[in-house]
Amino acid sequence: MIRHLIAATSAAACLALGAMAETYAVIGEKVWTGTDAGTIDDGIVIIRDGRIVTVGGPDTPVPEEATVVNAEWVTPGLISAFSRTGIVEVDAEDSTNDTSAALSPFSVSLNAADGFNPDDTAIDVTRIAGVTRIVVAPSPATNLFAGQGFVADTTGSQETALRERAFLYMSMGEGGAGLAGGSRPAAWAQLRAALDDARAYPGRYAGGGEGDVLTRRDAQALASAARGQQLILVSVRSATDLNALMDLAESDRALKFAVVGGDEAWRVADRLAALRIPVILDAFSNLPGSFDQLAATQENASRLVAAGVSIAIVNLGNDSHLARLMTQIAGNAVANGLDWDEAMKSLTVTPAKIFGLSGYGTLAVGARGDVVAWDGDPLENTSNTDAVFIDGVPQDLTSRQTELRDRYRTLDESQRPLAYVHP
Amino acid sequence: MVGITTGSLGAGLMKRNFWMAAALGAFALAACGGPKEVVKAFSAEEPFPSNPYPSTYAPYPNAPVLITNATILDGEGARIENGSLLIQGGKVTALGLEIAAPEGAVVIDAAGRWVTPGIIDNHSHLGAYPSPSVTAHQDGNEISAPVTAEVWVEHGIWPQDPGFSRARAGGITALQILPGSANLFGGRGVTLKNVPARTVQGMKFPDAPYTLKMACGENPKRVYGYGRGSYPGGAPYSRMGNMAGYREAWIRAADYRRKWDKYNIEGGDMPTRDLELDTLAGVLSGEILVHMHCYRADEMAQIMDMSREFGYKVTAFHHAVESYKIADKLADYGACSSMWADWWGFKMEAYDGIPENIPLVANAGACAIVHSDSDVGIQRLNQEAAKAWADGKRIGIDIPIEQAWEWLSLNPAKSLGIDDVTGSLKPGKNADVVIWSGDPFSIYTKADQVFIDGALMYDRAHPETNAVTDFELGQPGEGDVK
């Protein structure tokens, strides 16, 4: 029943994408709101003109003109708090891979949004799994600084809404040491000098002057982060490296940090909480894969939350094509002690907060119409989406993968080759 | 007639008992201290040992265990509600509704919990690419040449890899370690019991046949051709070169095999032994099982033809992300596909990966296996199976969970030639058993207890009793819940 409705509505949506002024009622046996309203049994979410206008229980009136979608679960659209989705088509093919630039003279000023390709097939794959917004970061290649990251919707449209330069992404710890020349002292020397360059911009660069480590363009690009006006995402794993980062955060309270990775963050959880530094983590991490993650445990997420640290759960193992597995990873965090509601927040509310995405990540009156209807508990291995709305528009639930699947569903070539099957 | 038979080339299972006895019997007084082992000189009758690195594994002591009130998947398609499973002497001895506890048996009430055969991962690099992944630990690929059938991965396995412990906590009771996929012929794989041991020999699955790792496609041509041209040879540079490289090696192996056959029948000068060709000839004689990394459907079809050309069989294609395109041909040929649930897109030959690959292969009557190729994935292969199972269900392929479990235990056991002793809960088989906290296809379920040959090797409720590797001792997080 649900699928019929969506098939009809998504066809309409394709015709008039971005210009929908429709009303939808998404009805769920369980509606997880991400707000104080908690989970509503037999809840109803009304979306009109791109926004959520009503969230309530079974008695909520459904407007006559509304297209109705019934589902087992309804949640806000998920937000991947760290990915490379949309900037690489095939990782191993450099010509399709815009994540990093080892031969570029620039670093901080590299703007990942310049590499965003809404036709990237991974976007469809991500969207149909219920992820409606993606935070996308470049990868570092020449020094500590990967460059400027962005936030995008997952419509795959040429009109994709991008929030460019939403954050600066950089690497410290073992990774940073390698990037900066071979040691942690080299990484710290580079970071301190870069911050000085940026704070001295433009003065130091006037009249042909040079920075210690940054070119003029990169110093300019770092200026807002160095002055606390832009979020800095720092990849760092060990307790020791986290403490070093927190020393910097304490010495310059203006700087705004979020940690990416943080495999040993549970060991310094109280300090992270006190400094209000959120951690974007992959809750699968439980192996001493390197000497800066010896104490990795799948209980990292639950221990951090218990200490009052804000967390977002992401897939750091495959952040381009399988960012969608954030639900599986969050489910495993629940199996390792994390409260289910907290796990859901780590995929919605908290990413929105970290990146200042007001109006996203919750089902609340006035929020953006990013809504997902599921056929089961969204964190379960066996659940799938039945409908995905972005800005109130029902989305196409096909991808290149579903077309391949449908072509090869039966291997009957008795009449014509399978190439003639157009799903 | 002297010398070895063709049949004992390579894996040489026939000769195992003889050589073990020879090693044990050959003691004499050594220069220092008490009796030491003296290395035996080999005779013309047995020119070299056929199993020089034998398993020293023996099941650990275990009391009889009776598991009751469980939902039991027997691993061969049956599901028993409120069932009981009896383990005695390291073997499954009974499976059914009402089983009386023998004297001295430990009775485990598994009400609300599930019992399955242990999961067998037939594609792992644990130990060969261990944690920590430092430069000194990269022992999984002998990249020095495109044909390195002479190397044996067991010689590169570090038994202290913490990954083995993590995998055990995920219900893995046996696993195949393969060399990497840089080479056309990567070398011999080995099947291990997932028990902690001081030596690799202490983990080796007794009497498991050897395997040979081969690789199709992008990896060999990238490593030896245009990517890393500094390595000797410069070939293969293309998929054409890949095929020529395999065929050239099979021709040499066939020739080598003929020389030994002739020698065995007619005597004369013994042929010079060649480690590389020992292994390839072992494949041609059917003793060594071929496990081949191959993504694309069209390439798998080429490889199946090549195996017909040289008279051997591919036991399993690994990764096999396009198996769904030729599932009918794979079923006819009789090769397993060892697959991920959803990996795709990281390279061109993985571009057409789809989440329904596993159920589509199974639905076509071909042998489907869930594999990991990952120290993360191996910890939750049950979840990987669950995702694939659900994605199949969504397109109308409704396979009962008790049948789908064959992807995790019985089929990988078959692909490793150990299904006569493990892979299901048939009475008489090794008691490789997992008690799950609930439905193992649910994300919230964890392995509560893992038995290997009837011995309790992992117990979630008692973390203090679980194994901690040497590497983790004295380090942050030692003994923590992982």
Tab-separated table of N, CA and C in Angstrom, chain A residues 243-318:
chain	number	residue	atom	x	y	z
A	243	ASN	N	44.181	15.023	24.629
A	243	ASN	CA	44.567	15.974	25.684
A	243	ASN	C	45.366	17.140	25.124
A	244	ALA	N	46.242	16.832	24.171
A	244	ALA	CA	47.030	17.917	23.566
A	244	ALA	C	46.106	18.910	22.856
A	245	LEU	N	45.105	18.375	22.168
A	245	LEU	CA	44.149	19.251	21.483
A	245	LEU	C	43.363	20.079	22.508
A	246	MET	N	43.011	19.433	23.612
A	246	MET	CA	42.241	20.153	24.631
A	246	MET	C	43.093	21.201	25.344
A	247	ASP	N	44.401	20.954	25.422
A	247	ASP	CA	45.289	22.001	25.955
A	247	ASP	C	45.174	23.256	25.092
A	248	LEU	N	45.179	23.037	23.782
A	248	LEU	CA	45.049	24.182	22.870
A	248	LEU	C	43.680	24.846	23.041
A	249	ALA	N	42.663	24.012	23.142
A	249	ALA	CA	41.310	24.554	23.289
A	249	ALA	C	41.193	25.379	24.567
A	250	GLU	N	41.875	24.933	25.611
A	250	GLU	CA	41.831	25.682	26.880
A	250	GLU	C	42.643	26.963	26.811
A	251	SER	N	43.728	26.915	26.048
A	251	SER	CA	44.569	28.100	25.982
A	251	SER	C	43.968	29.155	25.058
A	252	ASP	N	43.105	28.723	24.165
A	252	ASP	CA	42.444	29.682	23.285
A	252	ASP	C	40.970	29.314	23.214
A	253	ARG	N	40.210	29.870	24.146
A	253	ARG	CA	38.824	29.446	24.291
A	253	ARG	C	37.953	29.842	23.103
A	254	ALA	N	38.479	30.675	22.232
A	254	ALA	CA	37.676	31.080	21.073
A	254	ALA	C	37.558	29.951	20.048
A	255	LEU	N	38.599	29.131	19.973
A	255	LEU	CA	38.609	28.096	18.933
A	255	LEU	C	37.476	27.102	19.158
A	256	LYS	N	36.813	26.747	18.052
A	256	LYS	CA	35.680	25.811	18.139
A	256	LYS	C	36.079	24.483	17.501
A	257	PHE	N	36.136	23.445	18.327
A	257	PHE	CA	36.579	22.152	17.825
A	257	PHE	C	35.476	21.094	17.908
A	258	ALA	N	35.516	20.181	16.964
A	258	ALA	CA	34.826	18.893	17.114
A	258	ALA	C	35.840	17.831	16.723
A	259	VAL	N	35.807	16.710	17.418
A	259	VAL	CA	36.759	15.626	17.164
A	259	VAL	C	36.148	14.632	16.185
A	260	VAL	N	36.969	14.178	15.250
A	260	VAL	CA	36.568	13.085	14.360
A	260	VAL	C	37.418	11.869	14.692
A	261	GLY	N	36.776	10.745	14.921
A	261	GLY	CA	37.505	9.529	15.316
A	261	GLY	C	37.385	9.333	16.813
A	262	GLY	N	38.334	9.920	17.537
A	262	GLY	CA	38.257	9.893	19.001
A	262	GLY	C	38.136	8.492	19.579
A	263	ASP	N	38.891	7.545	19.004
A	263	ASP	CA	38.756	6.139	19.422
A	263	ASP	C	38.987	5.949	20.928
A	264	GLU	N	39.864	6.782	21.489
A	264	GLU	CA	40.112	6.682	22.939
A	264	GLU	C	39.454	7.824	23.711
A	265	ALA	N	38.492	8.451	23.111
A	265	ALA	CA	37.884	9.625	23.751
A	265	ALA	C	37.278	9.291	25.108
A	266	TRP	N	36.805	8.037	25.257
A	266	TRP	CA	36.193	7.669	26.545
A	266	TRP	C	37.152	7.866	27.708
A	267	ARG	N	38.456	7.804	27.420
A	267	ARG	CA	39.434	7.945	28.513
A	267	ARG	C	39.527	9.385	29.000
A	268	VAL	N	39.122	10.319	28.185
A	268	VAL	CA	39.204	11.742	28.563
A	268	VAL	C	37.816	12.381	28.458
A	269	ALA	N	36.808	11.563	28.705
A	269	ALA	CA	35.436	11.995	28.460
A	269	ALA	C	35.054	13.207	29.312
A	270	ASP	N	35.458	13.216	30.577
A	270	ASP	CA	35.040	14.321	31.448
A	270	ASP	C	35.574	15.658	30.944
A	271	ARG	N	36.808	15.628	30.479
A	271	ARG	CA	37.395	16.879	30.001
A	271	ARG	C	36.723	17.333	28.704
A	272	LEU	N	36.429	16.381	27.828
A	272	LEU	CA	35.718	16.732	26.594
A	272	LEU	C	34.357	17.351	26.918
A	273	ALA	N	33.707	16.753	27.905
A	273	ALA	CA	32.387	17.269	28.289
A	273	ALA	C	32.516	18.689	28.840
A	274	ALA	N	33.517	18.900	29.684
A	274	ALA	CA	33.692	20.226	30.289
A	274	ALA	C	33.981	21.277	29.223
A	275	LEU	N	34.726	20.887	28.216
A	275	LEU	CA	35.078	21.839	27.149
A	275	LEU	C	34.016	21.873	26.043
A	276	ARG	N	32.988	21.065	26.216
A	276	ARG	CA	31.897	20.983	25.228
A	276	ARG	C	32.425	20.693	23.823
A	277	ILE	N	33.339	19.761	23.738
A	277	ILE	CA	33.851	19.340	22.429
A	277	ILE	C	33.126	18.061	22.031
A	278	PRO	N	32.345	18.099	20.960
A	278	PRO	CA	31.650	16.889	20.518
A	278	PRO	C	32.596	15.927	19.819
A	279	VAL	N	32.193	14.675	19.752
A	279	VAL	CA	32.998	13.648	19.099
A	279	VAL	C	32.167	12.970	18.011
A	280	ILE	N	32.712	12.964	16.809
A	280	ILE	CA	32.091	12.277	15.670
A	280	ILE	C	32.829	10.961	15.527
A	281	LEU	N	32.160	9.853	15.807
A	281	LEU	CA	32.890	8.596	15.950
A	281	LEU	C	32.252	7.466	15.160
A	282	ASP	N	33.076	6.458	14.925
A	282	ASP	CA	32.628	5.203	14.320
A	282	ASP	C	32.627	4.170	15.431
A	283	ALA	N	31.445	3.772	15.858
A	283	ALA	CA	31.333	2.920	17.046
A	283	ALA	C	31.782	1.483	16.801
A	284	PHE	N	32.182	1.146	15.565
A	284	PHE	CA	32.739	-0.179	15.325
A	284	PHE	C	34.164	-0.298	15.868
A	285	SER	N	34.838	0.841	16.036
A	285	SER	CA	36.261	0.803	16.359
A	285	SER	C	36.507	0.096	17.687
A	286	ASN	N	37.167	-1.050	17.629
A	286	ASN	CA	37.503	-1.758	18.866
A	286	ASN	C	38.796	-2.545	18.741
A	287	LEU	N	39.596	-2.190	17.733
A	287	LEU	CA	40.872	-2.883	17.541
A	287	LEU	C	42.028	-1.898	17.697
A	288	PRO	N	43.155	-2.379	18.193
A	288	PRO	CA	44.335	-1.511	18.226
A	288	PRO	C	44.972	-1.438	16.838
A	289	GLY	N	44.247	-0.855	15.899
A	289	GLY	CA	44.723	-0.788	14.523
A	289	GLY	C	46.002	0.012	14.382
A	290	SER	N	46.235	0.915	15.320
A	290	SER	CA	47.478	1.687	15.339
A	290	SER	C	47.790	1.977	16.800
A	291	PHE	N	48.954	2.543	17.015
A	291	PHE	CA	49.340	2.809	18.398
A	291	PHE	C	48.614	4.010	18.986
A	292	ASP	N	47.784	4.667	18.199
A	292	ASP	CA	47.003	5.746	18.808
A	292	ASP	C	45.529	5.363	18.997
A	293	GLN	N	45.263	4.058	18.990
A	293	GLN	CA	43.901	3.611	19.289
A	293	GLN	C	43.934	2.293	20.067
A	294	LEU	N	44.914	2.181	20.941
A	294	LEU	CA	45.097	0.919	21.662
A	294	LEU	C	43.892	0.597	22.543
A	295	ALA	N	43.246	1.626	23.083
A	295	ALA	CA	42.165	1.394	24.035
A	295	ALA	C	40.788	1.499	23.383
A	296	ALA	N	40.757	1.326	22.063
A	296	ALA	CA	39.472	1.421	21.363
A	296	ALA	C	38.507	0.357	21.871
A	297	THR	N	37.271	0.748	22.059
A	297	THR	CA	36.237	-0.195	22.495
A	297	THR	C	34.898	0.230	21.915
A	298	GLN	N	34.059	-0.769	21.663
A	298	GLN	CA	32.721	-0.445	21.153
A	298	GLN	C	31.866	0.261	22.197
A	299	GLU	N	32.362	0.349	23.413
A	299	GLU	CA	31.618	1.084	24.443
A	299	GLU	C	31.981	2.567	24.461
A	300	ASN	N	32.837	2.974	23.543
A	300	ASN	CA	33.216	4.398	23.479
A	300	ASN	C	31.982	5.300	23.481
A	301	ALA	N	31.037	4.993	22.614
A	301	ALA	CA	29.848	5.849	22.465
A	301	ALA	C	29.080	5.944	23.777
A	302	SER	N	28.808	4.801	24.389
A	302	SER	CA	27.982	4.837	25.603
A	302	SER	C	28.725	5.510	26.751
A	303	ARG	N	30.022	5.296	26.828
A	303	ARG	CA	30.794	5.922	27.904
A	303	ARG	C	30.855	7.444	27.726
A	304	LEU	N	30.992	7.878	26.490
A	304	LEU	CA	31.034	9.323	26.236
A	304	LEU	C	29.694	9.971	26.601
A	305	VAL	N	28.617	9.333	26.186
A	305	VAL	CA	27.299	9.910	26.482
A	305	VAL	C	27.068	9.942	27.992
A	306	ALA	N	27.494	8.875	28.666
A	306	ALA	CA	27.333	8.837	30.123
A	306	ALA	C	28.074	10.000	30.780
A	307	ALA	N	29.165	10.427	30.166
A	307	ALA	CA	29.959	11.529	30.731
A	307	ALA	C	29.451	12.892	30.274
A	308	GLY	N	28.448	12.894	29.417
A	308	GLY	CA	27.884	14.166	28.985
A	308	GLY	C	28.496	14.740	27.715
A	309	VAL	N	29.208	13.910	26.967
A	309	VAL	CA	29.791	14.376	25.702
A	309	VAL	C	28.762	14.185	24.585
A	310	SER	N	28.655	15.159	23.697
A	310	SER	CA	27.785	15.027	22.525
A	310	SER	C	28.487	14.163	21.491
A	311	ILE	N	27.757	13.198	20.961
A	311	ILE	CA	28.372	12.348	19.932
A	311	ILE	C	27.500	12.274	18.677
A	312	ALA	N	28.185	12.135	17.546
A	312	ALA	CA	27.526	11.783	16.291
A	312	ALA	C	28.156	10.486	15.825
A	313	ILE	N	27.348	9.561	15.322
A	313	ILE	CA	27.871	8.263	14.869
A	313	ILE	C	27.874	8.235	13.339
A	314	VAL	N	29.026	7.854	12.795
A	314	VAL	CA	29.209	7.833	11.343
A	314	VAL	C	29.969	6.576	10.944
A	315	ASN	N	30.058	6.345	9.649
A	315	ASN	CA	30.877	5.249	9.123
A	315	ASN	C	32.194	5.823	8.638
A	316	LEU	N	33.240	5.655	9.438
A	316	LEU	CA	34.556	6.140	9.013
A	316	LEU	C	35.286	5.085	8.192
A	317	GLY	N	34.784	3.846	8.224
A	317	GLY	CA	35.430	2.772	7.473
A	317	GLY	C	35.213	2.902	5.977
A	318	ASN	N	34.026	3.284	5.583
A	318	ASN	CA	33.751	3.578	4.171
A	318	ASN	C	32.828	4.784	4.147
